[in-house]
mmCIF file of C-alpha atoms and ligand atoms in Angstrom:
data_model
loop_
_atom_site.group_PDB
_atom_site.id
_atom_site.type_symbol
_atom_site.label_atom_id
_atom_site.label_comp_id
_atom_site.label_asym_id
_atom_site.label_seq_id
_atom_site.Cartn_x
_atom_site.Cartn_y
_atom_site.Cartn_z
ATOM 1 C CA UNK A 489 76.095 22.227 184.237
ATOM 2 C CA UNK A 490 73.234 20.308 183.086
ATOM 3 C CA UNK A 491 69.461 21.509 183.382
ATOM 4 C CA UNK A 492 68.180 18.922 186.407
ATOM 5 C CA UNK A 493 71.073 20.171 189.030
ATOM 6 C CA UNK A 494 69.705 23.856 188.781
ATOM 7 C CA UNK A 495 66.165 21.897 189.824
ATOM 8 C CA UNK A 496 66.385 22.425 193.942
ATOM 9 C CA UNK A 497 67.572 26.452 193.324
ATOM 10 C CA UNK A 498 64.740 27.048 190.821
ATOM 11 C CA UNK A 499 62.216 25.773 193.165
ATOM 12 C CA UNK A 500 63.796 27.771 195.668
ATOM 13 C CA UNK A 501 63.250 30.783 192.890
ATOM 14 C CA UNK A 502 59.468 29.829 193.214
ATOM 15 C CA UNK A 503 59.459 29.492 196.588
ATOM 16 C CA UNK A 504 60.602 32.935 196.807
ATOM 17 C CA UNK A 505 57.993 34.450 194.277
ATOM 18 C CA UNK A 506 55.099 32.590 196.369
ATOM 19 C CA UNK A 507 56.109 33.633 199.628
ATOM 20 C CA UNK A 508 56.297 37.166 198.594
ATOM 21 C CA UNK A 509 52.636 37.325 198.146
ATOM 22 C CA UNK A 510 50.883 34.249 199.628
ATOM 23 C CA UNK A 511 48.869 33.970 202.735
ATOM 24 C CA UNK A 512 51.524 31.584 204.209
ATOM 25 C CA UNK A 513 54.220 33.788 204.295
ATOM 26 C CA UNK A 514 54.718 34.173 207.687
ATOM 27 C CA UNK A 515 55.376 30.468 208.172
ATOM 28 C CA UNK A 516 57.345 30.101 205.576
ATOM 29 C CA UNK A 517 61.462 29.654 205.907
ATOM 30 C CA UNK A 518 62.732 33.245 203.310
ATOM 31 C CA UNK A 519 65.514 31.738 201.186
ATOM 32 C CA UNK A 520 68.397 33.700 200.645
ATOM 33 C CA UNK A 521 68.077 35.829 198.005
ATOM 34 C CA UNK A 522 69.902 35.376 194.768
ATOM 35 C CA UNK A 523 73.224 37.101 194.684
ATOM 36 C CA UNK A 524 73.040 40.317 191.941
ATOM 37 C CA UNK A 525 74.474 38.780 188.783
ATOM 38 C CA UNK A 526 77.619 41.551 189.308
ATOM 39 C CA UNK A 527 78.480 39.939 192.011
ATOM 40 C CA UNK A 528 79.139 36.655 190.732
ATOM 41 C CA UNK A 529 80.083 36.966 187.320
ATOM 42 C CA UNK A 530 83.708 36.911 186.583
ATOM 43 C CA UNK A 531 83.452 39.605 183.656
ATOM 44 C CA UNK A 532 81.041 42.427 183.159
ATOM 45 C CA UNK A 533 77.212 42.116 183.031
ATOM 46 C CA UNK A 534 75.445 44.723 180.791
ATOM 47 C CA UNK A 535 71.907 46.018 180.120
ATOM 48 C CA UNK A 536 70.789 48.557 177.742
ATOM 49 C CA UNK A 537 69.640 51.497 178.696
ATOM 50 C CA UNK A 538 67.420 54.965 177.812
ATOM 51 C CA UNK A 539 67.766 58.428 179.318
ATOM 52 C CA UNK A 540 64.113 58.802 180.133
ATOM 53 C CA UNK A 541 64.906 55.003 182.529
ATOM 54 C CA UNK A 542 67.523 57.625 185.161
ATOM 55 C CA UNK A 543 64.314 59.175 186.118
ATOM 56 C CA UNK A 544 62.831 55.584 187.672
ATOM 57 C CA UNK A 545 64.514 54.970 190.891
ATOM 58 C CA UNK A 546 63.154 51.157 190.706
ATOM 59 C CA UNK A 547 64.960 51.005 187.183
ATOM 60 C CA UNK A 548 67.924 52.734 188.587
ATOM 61 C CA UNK A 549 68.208 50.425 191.951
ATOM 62 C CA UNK A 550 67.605 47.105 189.902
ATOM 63 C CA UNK A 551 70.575 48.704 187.296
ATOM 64 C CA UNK A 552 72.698 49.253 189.769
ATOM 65 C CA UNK A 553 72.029 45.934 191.971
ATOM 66 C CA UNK A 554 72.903 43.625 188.865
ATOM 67 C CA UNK A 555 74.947 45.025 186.348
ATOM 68 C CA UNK A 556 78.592 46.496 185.584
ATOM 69 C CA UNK A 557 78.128 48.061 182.279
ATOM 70 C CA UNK A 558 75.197 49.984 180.259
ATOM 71 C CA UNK A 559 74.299 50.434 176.172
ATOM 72 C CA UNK A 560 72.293 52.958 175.302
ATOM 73 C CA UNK A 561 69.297 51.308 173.878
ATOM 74 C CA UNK A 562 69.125 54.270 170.847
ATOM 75 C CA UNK A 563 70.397 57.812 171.387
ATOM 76 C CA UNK A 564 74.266 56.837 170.574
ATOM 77 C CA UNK A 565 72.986 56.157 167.409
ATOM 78 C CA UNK A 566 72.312 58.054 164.352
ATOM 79 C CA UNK A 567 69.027 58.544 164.214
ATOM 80 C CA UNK A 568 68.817 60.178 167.748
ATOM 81 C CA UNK A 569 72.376 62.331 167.133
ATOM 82 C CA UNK A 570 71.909 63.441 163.621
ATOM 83 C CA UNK A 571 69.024 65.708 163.346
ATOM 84 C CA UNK A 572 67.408 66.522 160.022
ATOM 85 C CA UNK A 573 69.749 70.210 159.412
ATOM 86 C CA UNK A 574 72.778 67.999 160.045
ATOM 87 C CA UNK A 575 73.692 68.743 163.093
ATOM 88 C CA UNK A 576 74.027 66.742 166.450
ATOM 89 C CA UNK A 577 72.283 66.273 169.297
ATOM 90 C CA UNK A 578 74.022 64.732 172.135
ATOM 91 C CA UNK A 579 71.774 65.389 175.460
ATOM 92 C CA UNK A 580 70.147 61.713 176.136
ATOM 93 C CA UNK A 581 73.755 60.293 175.607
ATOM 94 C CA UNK A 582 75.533 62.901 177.294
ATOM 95 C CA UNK A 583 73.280 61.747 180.444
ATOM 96 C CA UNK A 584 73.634 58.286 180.138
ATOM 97 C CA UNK A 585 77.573 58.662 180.068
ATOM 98 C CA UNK A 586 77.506 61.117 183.250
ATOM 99 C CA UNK A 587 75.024 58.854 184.540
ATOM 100 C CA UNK A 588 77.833 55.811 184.182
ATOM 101 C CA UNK A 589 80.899 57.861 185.856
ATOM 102 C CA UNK A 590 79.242 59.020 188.849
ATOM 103 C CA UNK A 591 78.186 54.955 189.231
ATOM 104 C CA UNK A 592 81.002 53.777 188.088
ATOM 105 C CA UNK A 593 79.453 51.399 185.379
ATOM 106 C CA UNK A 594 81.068 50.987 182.329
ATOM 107 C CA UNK A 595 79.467 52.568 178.927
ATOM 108 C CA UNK A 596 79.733 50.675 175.681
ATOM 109 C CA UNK A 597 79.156 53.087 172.575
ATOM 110 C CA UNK A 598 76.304 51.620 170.311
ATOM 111 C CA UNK A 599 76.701 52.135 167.014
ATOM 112 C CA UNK A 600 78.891 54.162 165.248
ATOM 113 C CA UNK A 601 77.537 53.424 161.996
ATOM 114 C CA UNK A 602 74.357 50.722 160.943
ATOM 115 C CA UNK A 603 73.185 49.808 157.291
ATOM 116 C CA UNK A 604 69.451 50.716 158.964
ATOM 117 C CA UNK A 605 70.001 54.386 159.760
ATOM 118 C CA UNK A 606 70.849 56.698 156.934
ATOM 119 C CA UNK A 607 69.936 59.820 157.871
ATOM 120 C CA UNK A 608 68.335 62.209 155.568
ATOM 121 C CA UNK A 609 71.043 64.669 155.875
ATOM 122 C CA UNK A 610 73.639 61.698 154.381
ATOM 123 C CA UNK A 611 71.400 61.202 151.913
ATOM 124 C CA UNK A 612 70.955 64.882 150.321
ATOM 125 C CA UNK A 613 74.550 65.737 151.300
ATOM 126 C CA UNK A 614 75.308 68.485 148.701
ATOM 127 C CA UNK A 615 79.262 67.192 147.848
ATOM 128 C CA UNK A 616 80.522 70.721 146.112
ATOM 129 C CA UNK A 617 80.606 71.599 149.936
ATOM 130 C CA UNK A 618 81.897 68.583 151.942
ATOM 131 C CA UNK A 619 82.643 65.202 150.537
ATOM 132 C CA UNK A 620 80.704 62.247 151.738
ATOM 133 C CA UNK A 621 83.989 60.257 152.822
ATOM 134 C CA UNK A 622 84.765 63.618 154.827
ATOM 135 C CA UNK A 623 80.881 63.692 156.559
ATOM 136 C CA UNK A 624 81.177 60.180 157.244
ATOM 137 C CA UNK A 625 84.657 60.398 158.799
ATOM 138 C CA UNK A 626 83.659 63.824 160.784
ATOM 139 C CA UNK A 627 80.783 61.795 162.160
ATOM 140 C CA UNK A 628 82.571 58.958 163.767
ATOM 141 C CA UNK A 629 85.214 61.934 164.696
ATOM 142 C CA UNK A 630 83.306 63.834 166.489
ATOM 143 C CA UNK A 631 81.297 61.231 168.338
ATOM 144 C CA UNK A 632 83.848 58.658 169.425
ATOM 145 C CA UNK A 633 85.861 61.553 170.137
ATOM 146 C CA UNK A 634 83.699 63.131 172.501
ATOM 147 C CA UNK A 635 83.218 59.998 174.250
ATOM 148 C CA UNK A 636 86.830 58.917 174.248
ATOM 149 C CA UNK A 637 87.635 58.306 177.816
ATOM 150 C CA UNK A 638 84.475 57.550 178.549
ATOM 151 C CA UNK A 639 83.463 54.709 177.034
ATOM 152 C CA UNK A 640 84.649 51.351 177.349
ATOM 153 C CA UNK A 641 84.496 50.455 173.084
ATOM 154 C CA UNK A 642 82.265 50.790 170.468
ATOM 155 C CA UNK A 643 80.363 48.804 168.261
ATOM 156 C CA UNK A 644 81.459 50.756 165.330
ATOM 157 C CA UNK A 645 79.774 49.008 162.352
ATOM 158 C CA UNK A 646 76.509 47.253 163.485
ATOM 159 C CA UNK A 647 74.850 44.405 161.567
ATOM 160 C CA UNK A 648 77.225 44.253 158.151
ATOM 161 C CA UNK A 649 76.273 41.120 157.147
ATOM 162 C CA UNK A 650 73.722 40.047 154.706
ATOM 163 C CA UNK A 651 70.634 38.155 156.086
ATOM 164 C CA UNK A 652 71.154 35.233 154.029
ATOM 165 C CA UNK A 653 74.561 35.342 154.914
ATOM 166 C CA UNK A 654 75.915 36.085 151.037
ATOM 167 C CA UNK A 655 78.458 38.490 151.525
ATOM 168 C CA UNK A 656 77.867 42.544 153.023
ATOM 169 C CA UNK A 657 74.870 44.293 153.781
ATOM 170 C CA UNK A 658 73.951 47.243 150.698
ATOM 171 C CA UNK A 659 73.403 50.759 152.057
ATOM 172 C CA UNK A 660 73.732 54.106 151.457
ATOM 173 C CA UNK A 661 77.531 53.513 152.868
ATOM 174 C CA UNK A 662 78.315 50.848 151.044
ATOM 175 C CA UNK A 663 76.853 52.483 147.256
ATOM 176 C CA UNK A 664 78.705 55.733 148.636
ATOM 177 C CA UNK A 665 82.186 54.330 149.845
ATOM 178 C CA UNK A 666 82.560 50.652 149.046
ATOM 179 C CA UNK A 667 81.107 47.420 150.889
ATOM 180 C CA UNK A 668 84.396 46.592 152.208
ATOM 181 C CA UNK A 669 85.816 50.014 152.018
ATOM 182 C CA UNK A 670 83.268 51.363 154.283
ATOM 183 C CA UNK A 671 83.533 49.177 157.124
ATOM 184 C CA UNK A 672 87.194 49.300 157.249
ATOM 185 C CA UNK A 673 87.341 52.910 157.320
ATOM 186 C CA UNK A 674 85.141 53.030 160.186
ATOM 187 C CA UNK A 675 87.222 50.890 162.330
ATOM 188 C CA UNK A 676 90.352 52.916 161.225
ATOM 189 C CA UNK A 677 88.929 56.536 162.061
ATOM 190 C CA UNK A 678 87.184 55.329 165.092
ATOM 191 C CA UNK A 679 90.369 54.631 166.389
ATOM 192 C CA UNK A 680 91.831 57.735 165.364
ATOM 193 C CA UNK A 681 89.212 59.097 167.533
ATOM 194 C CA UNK A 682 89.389 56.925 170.774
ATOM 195 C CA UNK A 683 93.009 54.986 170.999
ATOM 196 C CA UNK A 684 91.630 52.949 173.772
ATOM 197 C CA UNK A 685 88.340 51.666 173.355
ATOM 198 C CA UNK A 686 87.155 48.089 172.637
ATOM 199 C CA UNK A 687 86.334 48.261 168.704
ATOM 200 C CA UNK A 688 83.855 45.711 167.912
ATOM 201 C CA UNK A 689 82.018 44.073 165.344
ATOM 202 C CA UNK A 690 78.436 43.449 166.117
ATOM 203 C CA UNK A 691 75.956 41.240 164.164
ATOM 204 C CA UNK A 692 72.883 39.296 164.649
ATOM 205 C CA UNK A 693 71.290 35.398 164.109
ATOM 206 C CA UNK A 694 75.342 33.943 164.473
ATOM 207 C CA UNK A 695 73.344 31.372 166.131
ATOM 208 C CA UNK A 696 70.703 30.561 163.603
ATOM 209 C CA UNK A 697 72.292 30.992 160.953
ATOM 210 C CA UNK A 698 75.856 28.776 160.129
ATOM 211 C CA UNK A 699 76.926 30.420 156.597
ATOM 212 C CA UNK A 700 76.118 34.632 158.235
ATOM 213 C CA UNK A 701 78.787 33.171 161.137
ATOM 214 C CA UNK A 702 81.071 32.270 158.444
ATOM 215 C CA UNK A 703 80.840 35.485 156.579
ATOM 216 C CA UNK A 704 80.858 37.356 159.488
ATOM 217 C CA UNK A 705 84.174 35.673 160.710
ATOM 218 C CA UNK A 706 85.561 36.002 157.274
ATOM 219 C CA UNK A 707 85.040 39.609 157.628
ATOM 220 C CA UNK A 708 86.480 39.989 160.948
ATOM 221 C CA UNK A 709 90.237 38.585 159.560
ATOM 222 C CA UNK A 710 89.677 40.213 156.420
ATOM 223 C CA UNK A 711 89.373 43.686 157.814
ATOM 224 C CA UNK A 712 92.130 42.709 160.289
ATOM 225 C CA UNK A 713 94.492 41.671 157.536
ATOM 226 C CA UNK A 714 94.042 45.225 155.932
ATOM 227 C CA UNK A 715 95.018 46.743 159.055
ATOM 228 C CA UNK A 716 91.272 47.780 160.394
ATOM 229 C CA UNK A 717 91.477 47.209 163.807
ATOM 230 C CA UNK A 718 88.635 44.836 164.915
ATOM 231 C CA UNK A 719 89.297 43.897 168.555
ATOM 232 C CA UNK A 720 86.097 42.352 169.456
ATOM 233 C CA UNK A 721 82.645 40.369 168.290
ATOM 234 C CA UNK A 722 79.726 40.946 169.445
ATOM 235 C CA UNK A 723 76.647 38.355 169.180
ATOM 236 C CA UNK A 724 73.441 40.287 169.527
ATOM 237 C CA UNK A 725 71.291 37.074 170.607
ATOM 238 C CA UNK A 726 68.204 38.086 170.134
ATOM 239 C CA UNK A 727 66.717 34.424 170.139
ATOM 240 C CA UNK A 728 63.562 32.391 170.398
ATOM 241 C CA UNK A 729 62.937 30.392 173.460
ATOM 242 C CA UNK A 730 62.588 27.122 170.773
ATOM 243 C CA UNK A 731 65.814 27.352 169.190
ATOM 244 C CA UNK A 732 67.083 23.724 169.065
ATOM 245 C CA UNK A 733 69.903 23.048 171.386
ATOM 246 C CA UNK A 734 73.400 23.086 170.078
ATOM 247 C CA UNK A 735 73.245 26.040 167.844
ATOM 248 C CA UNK A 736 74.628 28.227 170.765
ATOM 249 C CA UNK A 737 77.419 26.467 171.477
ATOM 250 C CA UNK A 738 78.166 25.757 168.379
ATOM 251 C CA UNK A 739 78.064 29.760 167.270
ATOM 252 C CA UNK A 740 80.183 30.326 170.622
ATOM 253 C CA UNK A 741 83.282 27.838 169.661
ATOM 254 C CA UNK A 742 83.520 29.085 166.524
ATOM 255 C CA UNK A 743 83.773 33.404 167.700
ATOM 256 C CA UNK A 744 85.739 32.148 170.074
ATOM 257 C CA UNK A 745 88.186 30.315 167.969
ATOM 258 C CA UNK A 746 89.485 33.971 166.293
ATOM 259 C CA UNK A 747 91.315 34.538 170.125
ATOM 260 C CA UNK A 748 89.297 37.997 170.021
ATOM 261 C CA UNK A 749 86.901 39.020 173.249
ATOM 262 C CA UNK A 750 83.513 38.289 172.664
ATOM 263 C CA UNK A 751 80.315 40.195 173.399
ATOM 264 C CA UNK A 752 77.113 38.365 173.917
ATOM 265 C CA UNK A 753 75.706 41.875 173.385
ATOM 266 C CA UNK A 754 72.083 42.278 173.202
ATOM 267 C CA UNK A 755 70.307 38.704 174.660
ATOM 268 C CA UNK A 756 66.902 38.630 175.083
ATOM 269 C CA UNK A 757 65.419 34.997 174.958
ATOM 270 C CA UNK A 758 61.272 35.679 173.327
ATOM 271 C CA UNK A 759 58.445 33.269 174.223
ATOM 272 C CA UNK A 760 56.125 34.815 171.039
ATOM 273 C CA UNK A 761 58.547 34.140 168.635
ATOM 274 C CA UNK A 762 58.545 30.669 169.383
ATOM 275 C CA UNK A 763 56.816 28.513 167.466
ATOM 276 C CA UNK A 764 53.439 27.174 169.028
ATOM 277 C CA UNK A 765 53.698 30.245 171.430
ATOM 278 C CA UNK A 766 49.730 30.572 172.535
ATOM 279 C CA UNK A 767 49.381 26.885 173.050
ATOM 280 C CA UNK A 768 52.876 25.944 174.473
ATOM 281 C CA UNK A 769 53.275 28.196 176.800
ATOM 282 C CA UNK A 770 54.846 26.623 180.134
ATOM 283 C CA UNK A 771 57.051 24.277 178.235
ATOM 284 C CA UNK A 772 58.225 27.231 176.381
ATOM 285 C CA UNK A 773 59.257 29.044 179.622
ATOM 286 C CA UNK A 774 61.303 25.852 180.531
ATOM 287 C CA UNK A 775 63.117 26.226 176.873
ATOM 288 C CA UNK A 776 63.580 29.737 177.498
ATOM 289 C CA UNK A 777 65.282 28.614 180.954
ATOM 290 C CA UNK A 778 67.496 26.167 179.358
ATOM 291 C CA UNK A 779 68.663 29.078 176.454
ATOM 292 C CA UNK A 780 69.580 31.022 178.397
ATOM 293 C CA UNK A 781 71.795 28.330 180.804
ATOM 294 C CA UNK A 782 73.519 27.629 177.575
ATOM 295 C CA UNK A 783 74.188 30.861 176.446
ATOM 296 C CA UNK A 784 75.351 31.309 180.192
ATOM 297 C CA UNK A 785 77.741 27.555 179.755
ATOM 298 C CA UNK A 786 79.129 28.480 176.601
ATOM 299 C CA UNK A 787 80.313 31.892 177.661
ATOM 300 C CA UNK A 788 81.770 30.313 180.754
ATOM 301 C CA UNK A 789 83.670 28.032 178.607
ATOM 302 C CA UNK A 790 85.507 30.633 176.346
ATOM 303 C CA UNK A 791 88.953 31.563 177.547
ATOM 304 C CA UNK A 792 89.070 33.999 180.648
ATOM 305 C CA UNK A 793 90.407 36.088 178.222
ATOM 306 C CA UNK A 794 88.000 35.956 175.440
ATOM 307 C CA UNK A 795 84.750 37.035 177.104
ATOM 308 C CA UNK A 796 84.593 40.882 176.991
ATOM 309 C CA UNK A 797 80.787 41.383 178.677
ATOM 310 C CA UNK A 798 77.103 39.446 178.613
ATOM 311 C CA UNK A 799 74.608 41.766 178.165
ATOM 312 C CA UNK A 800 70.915 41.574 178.876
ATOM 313 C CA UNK A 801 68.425 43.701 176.231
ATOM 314 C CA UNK A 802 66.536 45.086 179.161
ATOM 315 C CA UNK A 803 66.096 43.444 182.490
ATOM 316 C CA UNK A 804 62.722 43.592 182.742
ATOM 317 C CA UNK A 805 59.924 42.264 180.688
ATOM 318 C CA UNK A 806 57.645 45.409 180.860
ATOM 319 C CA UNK A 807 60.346 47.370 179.123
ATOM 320 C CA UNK A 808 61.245 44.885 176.522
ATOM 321 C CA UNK A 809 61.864 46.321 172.677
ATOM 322 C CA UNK A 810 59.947 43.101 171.612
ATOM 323 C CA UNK A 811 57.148 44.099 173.557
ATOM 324 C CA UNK A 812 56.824 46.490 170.164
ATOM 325 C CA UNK A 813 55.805 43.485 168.443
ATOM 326 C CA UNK A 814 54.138 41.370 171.300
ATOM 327 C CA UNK A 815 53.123 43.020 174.517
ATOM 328 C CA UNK A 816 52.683 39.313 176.009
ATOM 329 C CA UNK A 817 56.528 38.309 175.312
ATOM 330 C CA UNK A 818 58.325 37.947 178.554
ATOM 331 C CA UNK A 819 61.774 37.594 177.391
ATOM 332 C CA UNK A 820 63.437 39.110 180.471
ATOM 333 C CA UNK A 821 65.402 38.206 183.591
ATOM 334 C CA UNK A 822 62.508 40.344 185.924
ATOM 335 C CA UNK A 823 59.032 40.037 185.539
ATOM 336 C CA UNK A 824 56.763 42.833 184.889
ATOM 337 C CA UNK A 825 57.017 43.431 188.932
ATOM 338 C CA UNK A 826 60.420 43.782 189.013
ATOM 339 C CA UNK A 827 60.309 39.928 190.467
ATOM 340 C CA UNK A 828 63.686 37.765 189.855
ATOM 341 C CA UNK A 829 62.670 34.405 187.484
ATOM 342 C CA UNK A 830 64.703 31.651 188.146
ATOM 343 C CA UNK A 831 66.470 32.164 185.537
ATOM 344 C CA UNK A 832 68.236 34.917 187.987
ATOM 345 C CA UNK A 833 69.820 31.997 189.948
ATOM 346 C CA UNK A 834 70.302 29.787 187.457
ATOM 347 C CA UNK A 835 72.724 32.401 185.371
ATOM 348 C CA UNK A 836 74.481 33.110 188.861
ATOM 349 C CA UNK A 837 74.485 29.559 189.806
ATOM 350 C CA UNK A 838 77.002 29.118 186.260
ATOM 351 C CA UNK A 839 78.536 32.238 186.520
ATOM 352 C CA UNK A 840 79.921 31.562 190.022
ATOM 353 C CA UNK A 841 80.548 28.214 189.054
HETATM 354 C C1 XIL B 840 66.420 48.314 169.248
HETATM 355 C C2 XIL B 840 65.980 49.000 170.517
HETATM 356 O O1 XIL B 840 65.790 48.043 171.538
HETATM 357 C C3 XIL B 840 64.723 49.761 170.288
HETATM 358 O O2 XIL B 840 64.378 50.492 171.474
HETATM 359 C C4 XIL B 840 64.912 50.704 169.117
HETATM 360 O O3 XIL B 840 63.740 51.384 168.868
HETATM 361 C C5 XIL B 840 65.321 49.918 167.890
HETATM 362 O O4 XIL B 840 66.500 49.232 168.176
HETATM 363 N N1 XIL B 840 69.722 45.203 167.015
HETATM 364 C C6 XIL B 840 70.405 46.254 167.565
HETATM 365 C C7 XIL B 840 69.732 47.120 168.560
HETATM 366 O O5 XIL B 840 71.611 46.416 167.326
HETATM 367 O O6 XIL B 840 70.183 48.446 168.481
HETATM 368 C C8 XIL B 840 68.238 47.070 168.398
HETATM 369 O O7 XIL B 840 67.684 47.783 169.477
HETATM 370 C C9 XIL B 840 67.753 45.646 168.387
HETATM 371 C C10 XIL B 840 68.327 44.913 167.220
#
């Protein structure tokens, strides 16, 4: 689908936004509201989510309207479960995963193990007692085990490749247990833990970024050659509203041409980090518009099959992670009051398609 035929719904997007609060309102035909995206979408639709967001019935009703499927945003990872003795905490995700069976969503474990969180108690781990391989193992043990069942898969090993693309990302894992060694050891324990979930490999700027793809598929059939069982990608997304056409697509075909699922697993589309931001405002909302319709067409055109869930980093701009950075970025699906953006109808418009 091309940009101009989503034209008469995302006037009727505006229409919808301007008769909610103008004078005229009353005279006004009420178009039919847009259809909740997991309604129309032929897979899962995910957000990412906190603990402290349960307590927010608007949060909780907008959830629930549009999506199939949550991630918690931080506490499945280590530096919310590990505390500084080295033990674990599990409350916040303990919630989130009750939270998901009594609504019936689907709960995708994120992340088993990331080159960015090395907890202290990793780092001073006193090896006459327990061996490092034997902490790290015990870790992804004891948490995809007590989740097995309940979640849906797991990104086990977030980000492993190297921002410039040149082979694996160094960390305390990696000095400790091998750059390859590490990663495929995570795959094969988390699947001693959980036989059934989704085990997936998760990693960032796929799109920007042509040689990180390539290293980051050449990881993918190297660990599956030694036996680690990969079963999915996942493409974080986190993109700017300028990125030049193509690249999606491009980064799409080739995950897609591996026959695993993929994961569009964290998309947020940011106005600020768009170049020309304070000046280009407007026409940057109409690039963010046409990201995220081709994000949305090259999903659509991967196998049936092949598309395992398209997840949305927050579904409303107020609550945004890159409102951290910029708390004028409105990279979101909902405005700051909870209003719809025609992007809303445009995604359905494809996914129904
Ligand atoms: C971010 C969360 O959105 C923040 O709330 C948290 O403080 C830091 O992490 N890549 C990932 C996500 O895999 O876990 C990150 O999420 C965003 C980048």
């Amino acid at each position: 689908m091309s940009l101009p035929t989503l034209d008469r719904r995302l006037l009727r997007g505006s229409a919808l936004a301007l008769s909610a609060c103008g004078p005229k309102a009353a005279s006004q035909p009420v178009p039919p509201p847009v259809p909740p995206l997991r309604t129309v979408a032929p897979f899962p639709i995910g957000t990412c989510a906190q603990a402290l967001h349960l307590d927010d019935p608007a949060w909780t009703a907008l959830t629930l309207d549009q999506v199939d499927q949550l991630t918690p945003e931080w506490q499945m990872k280590m530096e919310y479960i590990v505390q500084p003795d080295g033990s674990f905490r599990f409350d916040a995700p303990d919630r989130l995963a009750a939270f998901c069976q009594t609504h019936g969503l689907r709960l995708l474990g994120h992340t088993l193990i990331w080159y960015a969180q090395v907890p202290e108690a990793f780092a001073r781990l006193d090896e006459s007692r327990v061996s490092f391989e034997q902490a790290y193992r015990n870790y992804i043990l004891a948490v995809a085990g007590r989740y097995r069942g309940k979640v849906v898969g797991w990104d086990v090993v977030n980000e492993p490749v190297a921002e410039d693309g040149n082979g694996w990302r160094d960390s305390l894992w990696s000095q400790r247990l091998g750059d390859f060694e590490h990663i495929a050891l995570a795959y094969r324990t988390a699947r001693q833990a959980d036989p059934d979930a989704a085990l997936v490999l998760n990693d960032y700027n796929l799109e920007y970024n042509p040689k990180k793809r390539a290293t980051f598929l050449k990881l993918a059939e190297r660990l599956l050659a030694s036996g680690a069982p990969v079963t999915a990608l996942g493409t974080q997304m986190h993109i700017a509203a300028d990125i030049p056409r193509g690249e999606i697509t491009a980064m799409m075909r080739d995950l897609g041409s591996l026959g695993l699922p993929v994961h569009v697993s964290e998309l947020d589309v940011s106005i600020v980090r768009s170049k020309g931001w304070l000046t280009a405002r407007p026409e940057l909302e109409r690039k963010q518009l046409a990201t995220y319709v081709e994000t949305a067409e090259a999903f659509m055109a991967l196998p049936a099959s092949q598309r395992f869930a398209f997840t949305l980093w927050g579904l409303r701009d107020g609550q945004s992670w890159l409102r951290g950075e910029n708390d004028t970025d409105t990279p979101n699906l909902f405005d700051v009051h909870d209003r719809p953006k025609p992007v809303l109808g445009a995604l359905g418009q494809i996914f129904s398609s």
